[in-house]
Coordinates of C-alpha atoms in Angstrom, one line a residue:
M342 CA -4.8 -2.6 -23.5
L343 CA -4.2 -4.7 -27.0
Y344 CA -7.6 -6.0 -27.7
S345 CA -8.6 -2.2 -26.6
G346 CA -6.8 -1.2 -29.1
N347 CA -7.6 -3.6 -32.0
E348 CA -11.1 -3.1 -31.4
H349 CA -11.8 0.0 -30.1
G350 CA -9.2 1.8 -31.6
P351 CA -5.9 4.0 -29.9
H352 CA -8.2 6.3 -28.4
A353 CA -9.7 3.6 -26.5
R354 CA -6.5 1.8 -25.5
V355 CA -5.4 5.1 -23.8
R356 CA -9.1 6.1 -22.0
Y357 CA -9.1 2.7 -20.9
Q358 CA -5.2 2.8 -19.7
A359 CA -5.4 6.4 -18.0
L360 CA -8.8 4.4 -15.8
I361 CA -6.7 1.5 -15.1
R362 CA -4.0 3.9 -13.6
T363 CA -6.0 6.2 -11.8
A364 CA -7.8 3.2 -10.0
I365 CA -3.9 1.9 -9.1
E366 CA -2.9 5.3 -7.9
D367 CA -6.0 5.7 -5.8
L368 CA -5.8 2.3 -4.3
A369 CA -2.3 2.6 -3.6
E370 CA -3.3 6.0 -1.1
T371 CA -6.3 4.6 0.2
P372 CA -6.8 1.0 0.0
N373 CA -9.8 0.5 1.7
R374 CA -11.7 3.0 0.0
V375 CA -15.1 3.7 -0.9
G376 CA -16.3 1.7 -3.4
S377 CA -13.9 -1.3 -2.7
S378 CA -14.8 -4.5 -1.3
P379 CA -13.5 -7.3 1.0
Q380 CA -13.4 -11.0 -0.9
D381 CA -12.0 -12.8 2.4
E382 CA -14.4 -15.5 1.2
L383 CA -11.5 -16.3 -1.9
S384 CA -8.5 -15.1 0.3
E385 CA -7.7 -13.2 3.4
G386 CA -6.7 -9.9 2.6
L387 CA -8.0 -10.1 -1.1
R388 CA -9.7 -6.5 -2.2
S389 CA -11.6 -5.9 -5.2
F390 CA -12.4 -2.6 -6.5
H391 CA -14.4 -1.8 -10.1
L392 CA -13.2 0.5 -12.5
T393 CA -16.6 2.5 -12.9
Y394 CA -15.6 4.0 -9.3
V395 CA -12.8 6.2 -10.9
R396 CA -14.7 6.8 -14.3
K397 CA -15.0 10.5 -14.0
Q398 CA -11.3 11.1 -12.3
A399 CA -9.7 9.5 -15.7
T400 CA -11.2 11.5 -18.4
T401 CA -8.0 12.1 -20.8
V402 CA -7.9 14.7 -24.0
T403 CA -9.9 11.6 -25.5
G404 CA -12.7 11.8 -23.9
T405 CA -13.9 8.7 -20.6
V406 CA -14.5 5.4 -20.8
Q407 CA -18.4 5.4 -20.4
R408 CA -19.2 1.6 -19.5
P409 CA -16.1 0.0 -17.0
R410 CA -15.8 -3.4 -17.2
H411 CA -13.1 -4.4 -15.4
V412 CA -12.6 -5.2 -11.8
V413 CA -9.3 -4.6 -9.6
F414 CA -8.1 -7.8 -7.7
Y415 CA -5.8 -6.8 -4.7
R416 CA -3.9 -7.0 -1.5
L417 CA -2.1 -4.9 1.1
A418 CA 1.5 -6.2 1.4
D419 CA 3.3 -6.3 4.9
D420 CA 5.4 -3.4 3.8
Q421 CA 1.5 -1.5 3.7
I422 CA 2.2 -1.7 -0.8
I423 CA -0.8 -2.9 -2.5
E424 CA -0.4 -6.3 -4.6
I425 CA -2.3 -6.1 -7.5
V426 CA -3.1 -9.7 -7.7
R427 CA -5.3 -9.7 -11.0
I428 CA -7.6 -7.5 -13.1
L429 CA -10.5 -9.1 -14.7
H430 CA -13.7 -8.7 -16.8
D431 CA -16.3 -8.5 -14.7
A432 CA -18.7 -11.1 -16.7
M433 CA -15.4 -13.4 -15.3
E434 CA -15.6 -15.9 -13.2
V435 CA -13.5 -15.2 -10.3
R436 CA -13.1 -18.1 -8.6
Q437 CA -12.0 -19.9 -12.1
H438 CA -9.6 -17.0 -12.8
L439 CA -8.0 -15.9 -9.7
T440 CA -7.0 -19.8 -8.2
L441 CA -3.5 -20.0 -9.3
E442 CA -2.6 -16.8 -8.5
L443 CA -4.6 -17.1 -5.0
R444 CA -2.7 -20.5 -5.1
G445 CA 0.6 -19.0 -4.6
S446 CA -0.8 -16.5 -1.4

């Protein structure tokens, strides 16, 4: 959020915060929702969800994020609560950036 605020201004930061919050709330309600994908090849039970799928739902008074570029990696814990593993830019090498988090699973 610091990067968004510094590079694109405070309104962009507010829009991106709303986008991430909306995605997490939607995933908590429906973990296997349309747009989520299993990532079992990385770690059993891991799923991903691109923020593009909630873009229109996350409109704020300052507007909407036009081209979301981040993916939420998450899994459903035993108590049916979602665990956010990482949120990565969609251009990042997933395996490289998830290595430490997945090692602890």
